[in-house]
């Protein structure tokens, strides 16, 4: 891989142009250089410059010198698709960025795009969602200006029954990204809630389309409470949800959080594709505090209570019930149960 931007024609071109112009502190970057580094024609460079100007970027053109960007410092950077794309250091995740100020659900948009043939690695990001989807048919509170709502399109060559393993890939990536900004190490609650001190900071929703023996696509939807404060949350969530800001006392730039998230997702997705589920499960266990503790799981209207024995080789939850038998739970909601006589 070359230096910044080189040899990565697949990356979002407008983000890449902004990155190149910023890399030249003083002076101009020639159209020819941009065209060479991005692997696109001079005419295409010019079209992208025009659309960047329409977005409000002050790009000056000097005759026979090229282009120069005039702007305020990094603190002023807006939350938009160009900034998201230009802050990424990934090859796959975010190679196309679709940014929406407001949408119903980024998962719904991603599913539509994936059905229409969108390539793997495209990400959808919204500043706000009006009908954010949660697990088990719940909703996901998605106020504007504060948090991260994103969906990633993946096309893994795995059997449909293995696709739920990606939920663990996403959970490890989200825990790693949140952990990079939170002073407190996050924990996972099976299968894929991310908690800080027992309160939910991030949630993951996978949606998939497949044939009998082939996954067509998986949409990985991630909602991360970055800068929300209790007053921006519905009253019923105030006791159970938290945000990174509640732990740091200051704002975390969403652009940085997203860059860390896509980078971690790319790393763990590649590990999963190349080495299988076991290293992912191993990393996931380091965030899972419930092994050996009393838990209760609601699964399809049935409650299973007992001691958590961890997860098995496909990610199912193992629970040793009062009768001494170990039950496998493939899907459900897990909560800490009543402690047993030994206090666990
Ligand atoms: C959960 O219930 O824990 C899962 C929440 C997932 C929310 C995210 S926000 C981005 C993406 N779009 C959606 O509509 N949902 C997911």
Tab-separated table of C-alpha atoms and ligand atoms in Angstrom:
chain	number	residue	atom	x	y	z
A	1	UNK	CA	0.000	0.000	0.000
A	2	UNK	CA	1.378	3.432	-0.941
A	3	UNK	CA	1.442	6.603	1.103
A	4	UNK	CA	-1.780	8.480	1.921
A	5	UNK	CA	-4.278	8.083	-0.840
A	6	UNK	CA	-1.988	6.432	-3.363
A	7	UNK	CA	-3.246	3.370	-5.168
A	8	UNK	CA	-6.648	3.488	-3.523
A	9	UNK	CA	-8.897	4.466	-6.394
A	10	UNK	CA	-11.710	2.540	-4.729
A	11	UNK	CA	-11.967	5.095	-1.934
A	12	UNK	CA	-14.586	7.794	-1.828
A	13	UNK	CA	-13.122	10.405	-4.253
A	14	UNK	CA	-14.408	13.568	-2.583
A	15	UNK	CA	-13.153	12.568	0.839
A	16	UNK	CA	-9.859	11.660	-0.767
A	17	UNK	CA	-9.559	15.048	-2.544
A	18	UNK	CA	-10.144	16.908	0.737
A	19	UNK	CA	-7.544	14.699	2.403
A	20	UNK	CA	-5.017	15.473	-0.349
A	21	UNK	CA	-5.667	19.232	-0.257
A	22	UNK	CA	-5.310	19.249	3.531
A	23	UNK	CA	-2.040	17.346	3.288
A	24	UNK	CA	-0.592	20.288	1.309
A	25	UNK	CA	-0.394	22.900	4.077
A	26	UNK	CA	0.685	25.775	1.896
A	27	UNK	CA	0.401	26.087	-1.833
A	28	UNK	CA	-1.517	24.198	-4.414
A	29	UNK	CA	-2.086	20.599	-5.465
A	30	UNK	CA	-2.237	20.156	-9.205
A	31	UNK	CA	-5.243	18.604	-10.921
A	32	UNK	CA	-2.821	16.198	-12.553
A	33	UNK	CA	-1.513	14.981	-9.194
A	34	UNK	CA	-5.038	14.488	-7.839
A	35	UNK	CA	-6.022	12.647	-11.012
A	36	UNK	CA	-2.978	10.360	-10.748
A	37	UNK	CA	-3.372	9.631	-7.043
A	38	UNK	CA	-7.063	8.839	-7.307
A	39	UNK	CA	-6.842	7.038	-10.647
A	40	UNK	CA	-9.576	9.213	-12.191
A	41	UNK	CA	-9.616	11.633	-15.170
A	42	UNK	CA	-8.890	15.375	-14.886
A	43	UNK	CA	-12.505	16.032	-15.914
A	44	UNK	CA	-13.722	13.840	-13.060
A	45	UNK	CA	-11.453	15.741	-10.634
A	46	UNK	CA	-12.997	18.996	-11.793
A	47	UNK	CA	-16.541	17.643	-11.331
A	48	UNK	CA	-15.739	16.527	-7.784
A	49	UNK	CA	-14.171	19.916	-6.989
A	50	UNK	CA	-17.386	21.587	-8.182
A	51	UNK	CA	-19.561	19.382	-6.012
A	52	UNK	CA	-17.271	19.996	-3.001
A	53	UNK	CA	-17.663	23.741	-3.555
A	54	UNK	CA	-21.435	23.303	-3.587
A	55	UNK	CA	-21.120	21.607	-0.202
A	56	UNK	CA	-19.414	24.773	1.079
A	57	UNK	CA	-15.698	23.896	0.785
A	58	UNK	CA	-13.732	27.012	-0.217
A	59	UNK	CA	-11.491	25.540	-2.910
A	60	UNK	CA	-9.470	28.089	-4.826
A	61	UNK	CA	-8.089	27.356	-8.270
A	62	UNK	CA	-4.829	28.982	-9.380
A	63	UNK	CA	-4.146	29.081	-13.114
A	64	UNK	CA	-1.537	26.410	-13.931
A	65	UNK	CA	-1.048	25.799	-10.173
A	66	UNK	CA	-3.989	23.609	-9.223
A	67	UNK	CA	-6.270	23.699	-6.210
A	68	UNK	CA	-6.006	25.003	-2.668
A	69	UNK	CA	-8.386	24.611	0.280
A	70	UNK	CA	-9.102	27.561	2.577
A	71	UNK	CA	-10.711	26.571	5.849
A	72	UNK	CA	-10.895	26.928	9.605
A	73	UNK	CA	-9.236	24.407	11.939
A	74	UNK	CA	-10.271	20.791	12.585
A	75	UNK	CA	-12.665	21.778	15.395
A	76	UNK	CA	-14.921	23.420	12.806
A	77	UNK	CA	-15.265	20.324	10.657
A	78	UNK	CA	-18.863	19.451	9.838
A	79	UNK	CA	-20.378	15.979	10.257
A	80	UNK	CA	-20.921	15.024	6.628
A	81	UNK	CA	-19.999	12.333	4.120
A	82	UNK	CA	-16.891	14.099	2.807
A	83	UNK	CA	-15.421	14.517	6.292
A	84	UNK	CA	-16.279	10.955	7.245
A	85	UNK	CA	-14.638	9.602	4.076
A	86	UNK	CA	-11.558	11.819	4.425
A	87	UNK	CA	-10.970	10.716	8.025
A	88	UNK	CA	-10.897	6.979	7.211
A	89	UNK	CA	-7.843	4.825	7.084
A	90	UNK	CA	-9.559	1.674	5.882
A	91	UNK	CA	-9.516	-0.190	2.565
A	92	UNK	CA	-12.908	-1.870	2.715
A	93	UNK	CA	-15.200	-0.267	5.303
A	94	UNK	CA	-16.389	3.098	4.021
A	95	UNK	CA	-14.977	2.800	0.498
A	96	UNK	CA	-18.272	4.516	-0.325
A	97	UNK	CA	-19.958	6.712	2.254
A	98	UNK	CA	-23.649	7.567	1.970
A	99	UNK	CA	-24.450	10.373	4.388
A	100	UNK	CA	-27.991	11.466	5.220
A	101	UNK	CA	-28.951	14.340	7.505
A	102	UNK	CA	-32.066	12.432	8.501
A	103	UNK	CA	-33.575	9.120	7.501
A	104	UNK	CA	-36.000	6.562	8.905
A	105	UNK	CA	-33.378	3.903	9.522
A	106	UNK	CA	-29.868	3.515	8.079
A	107	UNK	CA	-30.478	-0.267	8.133
A	108	UNK	CA	-33.515	0.177	5.888
A	109	UNK	CA	-31.477	2.314	3.463
A	110	UNK	CA	-28.627	-0.223	3.512
A	111	UNK	CA	-30.980	-3.147	2.804
A	112	UNK	CA	-32.460	-1.284	-0.184
A	113	UNK	CA	-29.004	-0.430	-1.549
A	114	UNK	CA	-27.725	-3.973	-1.001
A	115	UNK	CA	-30.759	-5.420	-2.840
A	116	UNK	CA	-29.939	-3.090	-5.728
A	117	UNK	CA	-26.385	-4.517	-5.891
A	118	UNK	CA	-24.394	-2.080	-3.734
A	119	UNK	CA	-20.825	-3.228	-3.196
A	120	UNK	CA	-19.416	-4.635	0.053
A	121	UNK	CA	-17.986	-1.999	2.383
A	122	UNK	CA	-20.441	0.799	1.601
A	123	UNK	CA	-21.496	2.545	4.792
A	124	UNK	CA	-24.611	4.565	5.458
A	125	UNK	CA	-24.442	7.229	8.160
A	126	UNK	CA	-27.252	9.473	9.371
A	127	UNK	CA	-27.139	12.441	11.709
A	128	UNK	CA	-30.629	11.485	12.916
A	129	UNK	CA	-33.082	8.615	12.452
A	130	UNK	CA	-36.831	8.988	12.709
A	131	UNK	CA	-37.582	5.256	13.081
A	132	UNK	CA	-34.327	3.710	14.258
A	133	UNK	CA	-34.707	-0.057	14.545
A	134	UNK	CA	-33.590	-2.031	17.586
A	135	UNK	CA	-33.393	-5.765	18.255
A	136	UNK	CA	-36.573	-7.794	18.833
A	137	UNK	CA	-38.750	-5.212	17.068
A	138	UNK	CA	-37.827	-2.425	19.480
A	139	UNK	CA	-37.016	1.145	18.444
A	140	UNK	CA	-33.660	2.908	18.776
A	141	UNK	CA	-33.736	6.483	20.021
A	142	UNK	CA	-31.798	8.532	17.448
A	143	UNK	CA	-31.755	12.286	18.204
A	144	UNK	CA	-29.810	14.608	15.837
A	145	UNK	CA	-26.405	16.149	16.459
A	146	UNK	CA	-25.113	13.825	19.158
A	147	UNK	CA	-24.730	10.122	18.387
A	148	UNK	CA	-23.554	7.699	15.716
A	149	UNK	CA	-26.036	5.719	13.589
A	150	UNK	CA	-24.447	3.676	10.853
A	151	UNK	CA	-25.038	0.569	8.760
A	152	UNK	CA	-22.406	-1.361	6.847
A	153	UNK	CA	-23.081	-3.636	3.863
A	154	UNK	CA	-21.156	-6.927	3.923
A	155	UNK	CA	-21.157	-9.845	1.497
A	156	UNK	CA	-19.332	-12.600	3.381
A	157	UNK	CA	-18.875	-15.945	1.650
A	158	UNK	CA	-20.223	-17.959	4.554
A	159	UNK	CA	-23.193	-20.272	5.007
A	160	UNK	CA	-26.361	-18.505	6.208
A	161	UNK	CA	-26.307	-20.428	9.520
A	162	UNK	CA	-22.878	-18.894	10.289
A	163	UNK	CA	-23.896	-15.298	9.563
A	164	UNK	CA	-24.945	-14.653	13.163
A	165	UNK	CA	-21.243	-14.957	14.064
A	166	UNK	CA	-20.878	-11.505	12.497
A	167	UNK	CA	-22.825	-10.166	15.442
A	168	UNK	CA	-19.764	-11.008	17.565
A	169	UNK	CA	-17.431	-9.437	14.996
A	170	UNK	CA	-19.468	-6.233	15.271
A	171	UNK	CA	-19.609	-6.429	19.076
A	172	UNK	CA	-15.840	-6.763	19.438
A	173	UNK	CA	-15.302	-3.895	16.979
A	174	UNK	CA	-17.819	-1.651	18.769
A	175	UNK	CA	-16.340	-2.489	22.190
A	176	UNK	CA	-12.856	-1.687	20.889
A	177	UNK	CA	-13.976	1.622	19.350
A	178	UNK	CA	-15.941	2.710	22.441
A	179	UNK	CA	-13.041	1.589	24.649
A	180	UNK	CA	-10.662	3.872	22.729
A	181	UNK	CA	-12.611	6.910	23.975
A	182	UNK	CA	-14.108	5.821	27.298
A	183	UNK	CA	-12.087	5.977	30.515
A	184	UNK	CA	-13.961	2.842	31.635
A	185	UNK	CA	-13.498	-0.417	29.706
A	186	UNK	CA	-16.810	-1.443	28.114
A	187	UNK	CA	-18.371	-4.869	28.578
A	188	UNK	CA	-20.542	-6.966	26.269
A	189	UNK	CA	-23.888	-8.426	27.206
A	190	UNK	CA	-24.686	-11.514	25.116
A	191	UNK	CA	-24.961	-11.378	22.251
A	192	UNK	CA	-24.048	-7.840	21.289
A	193	UNK	CA	-25.045	-5.024	23.631
A	194	UNK	CA	-22.151	-2.823	24.670
A	195	UNK	CA	-22.364	-1.592	28.254
A	196	UNK	CA	-20.425	0.793	30.421
A	197	UNK	CA	-20.896	0.164	34.130
A	198	UNK	CA	-24.047	-1.836	33.427
A	199	UNK	CA	-25.690	0.732	31.157
A	200	UNK	CA	-26.088	0.410	27.417
A	201	UNK	CA	-23.809	2.615	25.329
A	202	UNK	CA	-24.162	0.835	21.971
A	203	UNK	CA	-26.445	-1.624	20.213
A	204	UNK	CA	-26.081	-3.747	17.101
A	205	UNK	CA	-28.736	-4.999	14.705
A	206	UNK	CA	-27.900	-7.451	11.923
A	207	UNK	CA	-30.243	-7.916	8.982
A	208	UNK	CA	-29.559	-10.548	6.364
A	209	UNK	CA	-30.816	-11.839	3.039
A	210	UNK	CA	-29.780	-15.275	1.872
A	211	UNK	CA	-30.508	-18.261	-0.303
A	212	UNK	CA	-30.462	-21.781	1.149
A	213	UNK	CA	-26.701	-22.093	0.982
A	214	UNK	CA	-25.451	-18.577	0.275
A	215	UNK	CA	-25.598	-15.234	2.060
A	216	UNK	CA	-26.604	-12.475	-0.359
A	217	UNK	CA	-25.739	-9.698	2.060
A	218	UNK	CA	-25.609	-8.801	5.717
A	219	UNK	CA	-26.319	-5.299	6.990
A	220	UNK	CA	-24.572	-4.534	10.268
A	221	UNK	CA	-26.331	-1.633	11.987
A	222	UNK	CA	-24.568	0.071	14.867
A	223	UNK	CA	-25.949	2.752	17.147
A	224	UNK	CA	-23.476	4.339	19.570
A	225	UNK	CA	-24.434	6.857	22.228
A	226	UNK	CA	-21.526	9.238	21.882
A	227	UNK	CA	-22.520	12.684	23.138
A	228	UNK	CA	-26.126	12.294	24.283
A	229	UNK	CA	-26.997	13.526	27.740
A	230	UNK	CA	-29.864	12.128	29.844
A	231	UNK	CA	-32.144	15.021	28.833
A	232	UNK	CA	-31.833	14.044	25.133
A	233	UNK	CA	-33.044	10.500	25.906
A	234	UNK	CA	-36.641	9.357	26.440
A	235	UNK	CA	-37.373	9.116	30.222
A	236	UNK	CA	-37.669	5.289	30.122
A	237	UNK	CA	-34.053	4.985	28.895
A	238	UNK	CA	-32.447	7.317	31.423
A	239	UNK	CA	-31.737	4.548	33.941
A	240	UNK	CA	-30.582	1.903	31.477
A	241	UNK	CA	-28.639	3.898	28.859
A	242	UNK	CA	-25.478	5.932	29.016
A	243	UNK	CA	-23.121	7.661	26.578
A	244	UNK	CA	-19.373	8.104	26.207
A	245	UNK	CA	-19.844	11.737	27.157
A	246	UNK	CA	-21.413	10.770	30.497
A	247	UNK	CA	-18.127	9.037	31.345
A	248	UNK	CA	-15.641	11.578	29.947
A	249	UNK	CA	-17.532	14.789	30.779
A	250	UNK	CA	-16.622	16.187	27.367
A	251	UNK	CA	-17.604	15.715	23.742
A	252	UNK	CA	-16.032	13.016	21.591
A	253	UNK	CA	-15.838	13.999	17.898
A	254	UNK	CA	-18.162	11.642	16.015
A	255	UNK	CA	-15.779	11.672	13.029
A	256	UNK	CA	-13.042	10.158	15.184
A	257	UNK	CA	-15.364	7.596	16.725
A	258	UNK	CA	-16.558	6.489	13.276
A	259	UNK	CA	-12.982	6.210	11.974
A	260	UNK	CA	-12.076	4.012	14.966
A	261	UNK	CA	-15.232	1.939	14.506
A	262	UNK	CA	-14.714	1.199	10.790
A	263	UNK	CA	-11.065	0.469	11.384
A	264	UNK	CA	-11.867	-2.050	14.151
A	265	UNK	CA	-14.673	-3.550	12.074
A	266	UNK	CA	-12.353	-3.999	9.106
A	267	UNK	CA	-9.687	-5.618	11.282
A	268	UNK	CA	-12.070	-8.097	12.949
A	269	UNK	CA	-13.994	-8.837	9.738
A	270	UNK	CA	-10.748	-9.770	7.985
A	271	UNK	CA	-9.696	-11.936	10.935
A	272	UNK	CA	-13.095	-13.661	10.806
A	273	UNK	CA	-12.967	-14.247	7.040
A	274	UNK	CA	-9.357	-15.500	7.098
A	275	UNK	CA	-9.175	-17.373	10.403
A	276	UNK	CA	-12.766	-18.200	11.305
A	277	UNK	CA	-14.901	-17.545	14.368
A	278	UNK	CA	-12.573	-18.766	17.097
A	279	UNK	CA	-10.255	-15.686	17.419
A	280	UNK	CA	-13.323	-13.437	17.351
A	281	UNK	CA	-14.997	-15.455	20.120
A	282	UNK	CA	-11.783	-15.319	22.132
A	283	UNK	CA	-11.661	-11.498	21.873
A	284	UNK	CA	-15.379	-11.256	22.666
A	285	UNK	CA	-14.900	-13.294	25.879
A	286	UNK	CA	-12.414	-10.678	27.170
A	287	UNK	CA	-15.299	-8.195	27.258
A	288	UNK	CA	-17.844	-10.664	28.703
A	289	UNK	CA	-18.114	-10.540	32.496
A	290	UNK	CA	-21.035	-12.954	32.995
A	291	UNK	CA	-19.338	-16.339	32.713
A	292	UNK	CA	-19.797	-18.249	35.986
A	293	UNK	CA	-22.532	-15.844	37.118
A	294	UNK	CA	-26.270	-16.295	37.541
A	295	UNK	CA	-28.219	-15.159	34.495
A	296	UNK	CA	-31.710	-15.207	33.072
A	297	UNK	CA	-32.401	-15.380	29.331
A	298	UNK	CA	-35.714	-14.712	27.640
A	299	UNK	CA	-35.797	-16.637	24.396
A	300	UNK	CA	-38.911	-16.842	22.214
A	301	UNK	CA	-41.265	-16.471	25.191
A	302	UNK	CA	-39.351	-19.002	27.322
A	303	UNK	CA	-37.176	-18.077	30.301
A	304	UNK	CA	-33.986	-19.998	30.999
A	305	UNK	CA	-32.310	-19.374	34.363
A	306	UNK	CA	-29.041	-20.697	35.666
A	307	UNK	CA	-25.294	-20.229	35.697
A	308	UNK	CA	-23.721	-18.858	32.538
A	309	UNK	CA	-21.182	-21.307	31.086
A	310	UNK	CA	-20.036	-18.915	28.328
A	311	UNK	CA	-20.642	-19.320	24.599
A	312	UNK	CA	-20.111	-22.378	22.462
A	313	UNK	CA	-18.338	-22.695	19.119
A	314	UNK	CA	-21.150	-20.964	17.170
A	315	UNK	CA	-21.881	-18.195	19.675
A	316	UNK	CA	-24.890	-19.803	21.390
A	317	UNK	CA	-25.187	-19.026	25.082
A	318	UNK	CA	-24.661	-21.963	27.446
A	319	UNK	CA	-26.676	-21.986	30.673
A	320	UNK	CA	-26.440	-24.650	33.386
A	321	UNK	CA	-29.928	-24.831	34.850
A	322	UNK	CA	-31.000	-26.032	38.326
A	323	UNK	CA	-31.352	-29.604	37.026
A	324	UNK	CA	-27.640	-29.615	36.175
A	325	UNK	CA	-28.253	-29.766	32.426
A	326	UNK	CA	-26.548	-27.290	30.117
A	327	UNK	CA	-28.985	-25.562	27.760
A	328	UNK	CA	-27.940	-23.863	24.518
A	329	UNK	CA	-29.754	-20.623	23.770
A	330	UNK	CA	-29.395	-19.378	20.187
A	331	UNK	CA	-31.207	-16.061	20.471
A	332	UNK	CA	-32.704	-13.954	23.215
A	333	UNK	CA	-32.294	-11.247	25.823
A	334	UNK	CA	-29.895	-11.867	28.691
A	335	UNK	CA	-30.083	-10.251	32.135
A	336	UNK	CA	-28.185	-10.900	35.344
A	337	UNK	CA	-30.251	-13.332	37.444
A	338	UNK	CA	-30.676	-13.777	41.195
A	339	UNK	CA	-27.334	-14.623	42.780
A	340	UNK	CA	-27.017	-18.241	43.960
A	341	UNK	CA	-26.165	-19.355	47.524
A	342	UNK	CA	-22.469	-18.660	46.882
A	343	UNK	CA	-23.335	-15.054	45.944
A	344	UNK	CA	-22.508	-15.342	42.197
B	1	LIG	C1	-30.367	-2.864	19.760
B	1	LIG	O1	-31.571	-2.981	19.955
B	1	LIG	O2	-29.558	-2.946	20.689
B	1	LIG	C2	-29.845	-2.617	18.375
B	1	LIG	C3	-29.841	-1.170	18.024
B	1	LIG	C4	-29.256	-0.871	16.648
B	1	LIG	C5	-29.399	0.579	16.271
B	1	LIG	C6	-28.703	0.917	14.997
B	1	LIG	S1	-28.624	2.651	14.713
B	1	LIG	C7	-28.064	2.385	13.092
B	1	LIG	C8	-28.826	1.198	12.542
B	1	LIG	N1	-30.073	1.628	11.947
B	1	LIG	C9	-31.130	1.177	12.626
B	1	LIG	O3	-32.315	1.430	12.337
B	1	LIG	N2	-30.725	0.448	13.672
B	1	LIG	C10	-29.287	0.332	13.722
